PDB file of C-alpha atoms in Angstrom:
ATOM      1  CA  UNK A 754     -10.540  -4.466   6.291  1.00  0.00           C
ATOM      2  CA  UNK A 755     -13.495  -6.472   7.729  1.00  0.00           C
ATOM      3  CA  UNK A 756     -12.918  -8.636  10.093  1.00  0.00           C
ATOM      4  CA  UNK A 757     -10.163  -6.465  11.182  1.00  0.00           C
ATOM      5  CA  UNK A 758      -8.898  -5.325  15.008  1.00  0.00           C
ATOM      6  CA  UNK A 759      -7.292  -1.751  15.598  1.00  0.00           C
ATOM      7  CA  UNK A 760      -4.876  -1.368  18.433  1.00  0.00           C
ATOM      8  CA  UNK A 761      -3.570   1.821  19.182  1.00  0.00           C
ATOM      9  CA  UNK A 762      -0.802   3.204  20.892  1.00  0.00           C
ATOM     10  CA  UNK A 763      -0.312   6.804  21.758  1.00  0.00           C
ATOM     11  CA  UNK A 764       3.222   7.831  23.521  1.00  0.00           C
ATOM     12  CA  UNK A 765       5.995  10.380  23.309  1.00  0.00           C
ATOM     13  CA  UNK A 766       8.441  10.672  20.932  1.00  0.00           C
ATOM     14  CA  UNK A 767       8.823   9.593  17.508  1.00  0.00           C
ATOM     15  CA  UNK A 768      11.405   7.145  18.237  1.00  0.00           C
ATOM     16  CA  UNK A 769       9.602   5.713  21.394  1.00  0.00           C
ATOM     17  CA  UNK A 770       6.502   5.449  18.643  1.00  0.00           C
ATOM     18  CA  UNK A 771       8.663   3.742  16.168  1.00  0.00           C
ATOM     19  CA  UNK A 772      10.424   1.318  19.193  1.00  0.00           C
ATOM     20  CA  UNK A 773       7.210   0.800  19.791  1.00  0.00           C
ATOM     21  CA  UNK A 774       5.953  -0.246  16.432  1.00  0.00           C
ATOM     22  CA  UNK A 775       9.083  -2.725  16.360  1.00  0.00           C
ATOM     23  CA  UNK A 776       8.004  -4.317  19.178  1.00  0.00           C
ATOM     24  CA  UNK A 777       4.544  -4.991  17.839  1.00  0.00           C
ATOM     25  CA  UNK A 778       5.152  -5.998  14.024  1.00  0.00           C
ATOM     26  CA  UNK A 779       7.883  -8.578  16.211  1.00  0.00           C
ATOM     27  CA  UNK A 780       5.447  -9.741  18.507  1.00  0.00           C
ATOM     28  CA  UNK A 781       2.491 -11.265  16.183  1.00  0.00           C
ATOM     29  CA  UNK A 782       0.912 -10.507  12.824  1.00  0.00           C
ATOM     30  CA  UNK A 783       0.277  -6.901  13.042  1.00  0.00           C
ATOM     31  CA  UNK A 784       0.782  -4.101   9.764  1.00  0.00           C
ATOM     32  CA  UNK A 785       0.844  -0.691  10.367  1.00  0.00           C
ATOM     33  CA  UNK A 786      -2.173   0.825   9.658  1.00  0.00           C
ATOM     34  CA  UNK A 787      -1.096   4.743  10.220  1.00  0.00           C
ATOM     35  CA  UNK A 788       0.166   6.555  12.372  1.00  0.00           C
ATOM     36  CA  UNK A 789      -0.225  10.513  13.158  1.00  0.00           C
ATOM     37  CA  UNK A 790       1.839  12.942  14.895  1.00  0.00           C
ATOM     38  CA  UNK A 791       0.757  15.706  17.165  1.00  0.00           C
ATOM     39  CA  UNK A 792       2.350  18.684  19.081  1.00  0.00           C
ATOM     40  CA  UNK A 793       5.750  18.324  16.264  1.00  0.00           C
ATOM     41  CA  UNK A 794       5.849  15.016  17.199  1.00  0.00           C
ATOM     42  CA  UNK A 795       5.882  14.679  20.836  1.00  0.00           C
ATOM     43  CA  UNK A 796       2.443  12.601  20.360  1.00  0.00           C
ATOM     44  CA  UNK A 797       2.672  10.114  18.340  1.00  0.00           C
ATOM     45  CA  UNK A 798      -0.394   7.448  18.107  1.00  0.00           C
ATOM     46  CA  UNK A 799       0.849   4.467  16.127  1.00  0.00           C
ATOM     47  CA  UNK A 800      -2.312   2.124  14.446  1.00  0.00           C
ATOM     48  CA  UNK A 801      -1.743  -1.524  13.455  1.00  0.00           C
ATOM     49  CA  UNK A 802      -4.439  -3.350  12.163  1.00  0.00           C
ATOM     50  CA  UNK A 803      -4.813  -7.531  11.986  1.00  0.00           C
ATOM     51  CA  UNK A 804      -7.460 -10.323  13.693  1.00  0.00           C
ATOM     52  CA  UNK A 805      -7.919  -9.630  17.326  1.00  0.00           C
ATOM     53  CA  UNK A 806      -5.739 -11.757  19.411  1.00  0.00           C
ATOM     54  CA  UNK A 807      -2.893 -10.581  17.372  1.00  0.00           C
ATOM     55  CA  UNK A 808      -3.619  -7.336  17.745  1.00  0.00           C
ATOM     56  CA  UNK A 809      -3.942  -7.077  21.873  1.00  0.00           C
ATOM     57  CA  UNK A 810      -1.059  -9.161  22.196  1.00  0.00           C
ATOM     58  CA  UNK A 811       1.184  -6.760  19.724  1.00  0.00           C
ATOM     59  CA  UNK A 812      -0.409  -3.751  22.170  1.00  0.00           C
ATOM     60  CA  UNK A 813       0.021  -5.447  25.056  1.00  0.00           C
ATOM     61  CA  UNK A 814       4.001  -6.111  25.074  1.00  0.00           C
ATOM     62  CA  UNK A 815       4.178  -3.083  23.512  1.00  0.00           C
ATOM     63  CA  UNK A 816       2.909  -1.482  26.256  1.00  0.00           C
ATOM     64  CA  UNK A 817       4.950  -3.032  29.156  1.00  0.00           C
ATOM     65  CA  UNK A 818       8.238  -3.459  26.645  1.00  0.00           C
ATOM     66  CA  UNK A 819       8.498   0.371  24.635  1.00  0.00           C
ATOM     67  CA  UNK A 820      11.121   2.624  26.114  1.00  0.00           C
ATOM     68  CA  UNK A 821       8.463   4.825  27.202  1.00  0.00           C
ATOM     69  CA  UNK A 822       4.914   4.157  29.331  1.00  0.00           C
ATOM     70  CA  UNK A 823       2.251   4.960  26.673  1.00  0.00           C
ATOM     71  CA  UNK A 824       0.134   7.767  27.134  1.00  0.00           C
ATOM     72  CA  UNK A 825      -2.799   5.591  26.070  1.00  0.00           C
ATOM     73  CA  UNK A 826      -3.676   2.387  24.725  1.00  0.00           C
ATOM     74  CA  UNK A 827      -6.758   0.068  23.461  1.00  0.00           C
ATOM     75  CA  UNK A 828      -8.221  -2.178  20.997  1.00  0.00           C
ATOM     76  CA  UNK A 829     -10.452  -2.018  18.304  1.00  0.00           C
ATOM     77  CA  UNK A 830     -12.331  -5.685  17.359  1.00  0.00           C
ATOM     78  CA  UNK A 831     -14.323  -5.964  14.426  1.00  0.00           C
ATOM     79  CA  UNK A 832     -14.626  -1.523  14.338  1.00  0.00           C
ATOM     80  CA  UNK A 833     -17.593   0.560  13.307  1.00  0.00           C
ATOM     81  CA  UNK A 834     -17.705   2.011   9.235  1.00  0.00           C
ATOM     82  CA  UNK A 835     -17.210   5.059  10.720  1.00  0.00           C
ATOM     83  CA  UNK A 836     -14.082   3.892  13.115  1.00  0.00           C
ATOM     84  CA  UNK A 837     -12.893   2.135   9.404  1.00  0.00           C
ATOM     85  CA  UNK A 838     -13.231   5.640   7.402  1.00  0.00           C
ATOM     86  CA  UNK A 839     -11.504   7.661  10.019  1.00  0.00           C
ATOM     87  CA  UNK A 840      -8.483   5.331  10.007  1.00  0.00           C
ATOM     88  CA  UNK A 841      -8.405   5.314   5.888  1.00  0.00           C
ATOM     89  CA  UNK A 842      -8.661   8.875   6.312  1.00  0.00           C
ATOM     90  CA  UNK A 843      -5.168   9.146   8.139  1.00  0.00           C
ATOM     91  CA  UNK A 844      -3.917   6.074   6.220  1.00  0.00           C
ATOM     92  CA  UNK A 845      -4.524   7.803   2.433  1.00  0.00           C
ATOM     93  CA  UNK A 846      -2.588  10.856   4.184  1.00  0.00           C
ATOM     94  CA  UNK A 847       0.305   8.793   5.251  1.00  0.00           C
ATOM     95  CA  UNK A 848       0.148   7.645   1.800  1.00  0.00           C
ATOM     96  CA  UNK A 849       0.044  10.828  -0.072  1.00  0.00           C
ATOM     97  CA  UNK A 850       3.248  12.156   1.756  1.00  0.00           C
ATOM     98  CA  UNK A 851       5.136   9.301   0.946  1.00  0.00           C
ATOM     99  CA  UNK A 852       4.316   9.864  -2.442  1.00  0.00           C
ATOM    100  CA  UNK A 853       5.502  13.870  -2.767  1.00  0.00           C
ATOM    101  CA  UNK A 854       8.108  14.972  -4.164  1.00  0.00           C
ATOM    102  CA  UNK A 855      11.060  14.344  -1.380  1.00  0.00           C
ATOM    103  CA  UNK A 856       8.842  11.968  -0.040  1.00  0.00           C
ATOM    104  CA  UNK A 857       9.826   8.897   1.024  1.00  0.00           C
ATOM    105  CA  UNK A 858      10.283   5.978  -1.495  1.00  0.00           C
ATOM    106  CA  UNK A 859      10.141   2.552  -1.960  1.00  0.00           C
ATOM    107  CA  UNK A 860      14.297   2.247  -1.874  1.00  0.00           C
ATOM    108  CA  UNK A 861      14.105   5.424   1.152  1.00  0.00           C
ATOM    109  CA  UNK A 862      11.924   3.009   3.070  1.00  0.00           C
ATOM    110  CA  UNK A 863      14.410  -0.566   2.321  1.00  0.00           C
ATOM    111  CA  UNK A 864      17.071   2.075   3.652  1.00  0.00           C
ATOM    112  CA  UNK A 865      15.875   2.394   6.555  1.00  0.00           C
TER     113      UNK A 865
END
């Protein structure tokens, strides 16, 4: 993830988070790095990655157009290696859940 910026949106509710992610991905050339659900999905943090201009545009657009107002938002240009390690750890847990029996597979993801 060198020369990659990270964008964060924390929002209440899974539906609002998916809506915000959709807006971010459609707005500019960003991709999902990981996501975290807390409090049973009542608080969701979406992390996207891309170049700094794309990430900034994506976060600002989602913050203004999402179905709910974000609790918090932020952009980190050229994040420190410890931040990248933290995001990669979260992403690895996310990917592990996808690969578990009964988890998401490629066909399920494509159907959604």
